[in-house]
Amino acid sequence: DIVMDLDVTLEELYSGNFVEVVRYKPVAKPAKGTRKCNCRTEMVTQQLGPGRFQMTQQQVCDDCPNVKMVPEEKLLEIEIEPGMRDGQEYPFVAEGEPHIDGEPGDLRFKIKQQKHRRFERKGDDLYTNVTISLKDALVGFEMDIQHLDGHMVHVVRDKITWPGARMRKPGEGMPNYENNNVKGQLFITFDIDFPKGTLTEEEKEALIKILKQDSKQVVYNGLQASMFA
């Protein structure tokens, strides 16, 4: 058998695609002469004398027509089905390495999902990050995220968005391989782009009045915060 990695984009795993691969496969062709084949080990009994026998192993072969291996070009079409997963295999039976005295092996393509600049896949769910301005985080915003097949996912936030806030969009993840009518979820995590520069005293006073917050600093173990809640 032969196992080959096949690099596939996340877009292809979402919508599906057909990929053509050229395979140069050795094929047995008739040649002049004969060759030893079907070799096997048999037990041979020899008489050494009255009542004395000896058993030995002996290799016995048949004579078969001679063959030579000639490479032939063959076009294989691989169907990338929606929802296929990283590491999943697509087999071509008897398209592996030939065996002169037996059946050829299989050729199996292993799906290798390429990294994506906007989305991360976990199972049937997709994850992405969106960076917004501090103004958007405080007053709300609307935006569209272009999905893997080009359709737009509309996002609306009409409340304050804090750093690390996460939004869930059901049905906007990857299609399920067993049932393409079922899709996972899209999780959007928001990062805040804080403005650079220095505020004047008047601006600071104005912010204090708008935010209506007291000064607060809390030190805690963020990795195990739930243990002490």
mmCIF file of C-alpha atoms in Angstrom, residues 220-229:
data_model
loop_
_atom_site.group_PDB
_atom_site.id
_atom_site.type_symbol
_atom_site.label_atom_id
_atom_site.label_comp_id
_atom_site.label_asym_id
_atom_site.label_seq_id
_atom_site.Cartn_x
_atom_site.Cartn_y
_atom_site.Cartn_z
ATOM 1 C CA TYR A 220 -6.006 36.803 41.236
ATOM 2 C CA ASN A 221 -4.828 33.548 39.602
ATOM 3 C CA GLY A 222 -6.459 33.777 36.185
ATOM 4 C CA LEU A 223 -5.680 30.158 35.306
ATOM 5 C CA GLN A 224 -7.510 28.799 38.345
ATOM 6 C CA ALA A 225 -9.964 31.578 39.065
ATOM 7 C CA SER A 226 -12.943 29.191 39.230
ATOM 8 C CA MET A 227 -11.420 27.415 42.251
ATOM 9 C CA PHE A 228 -11.571 30.610 44.316
ATOM 10 C CA ALA A 229 -14.848 32.047 43.019
#
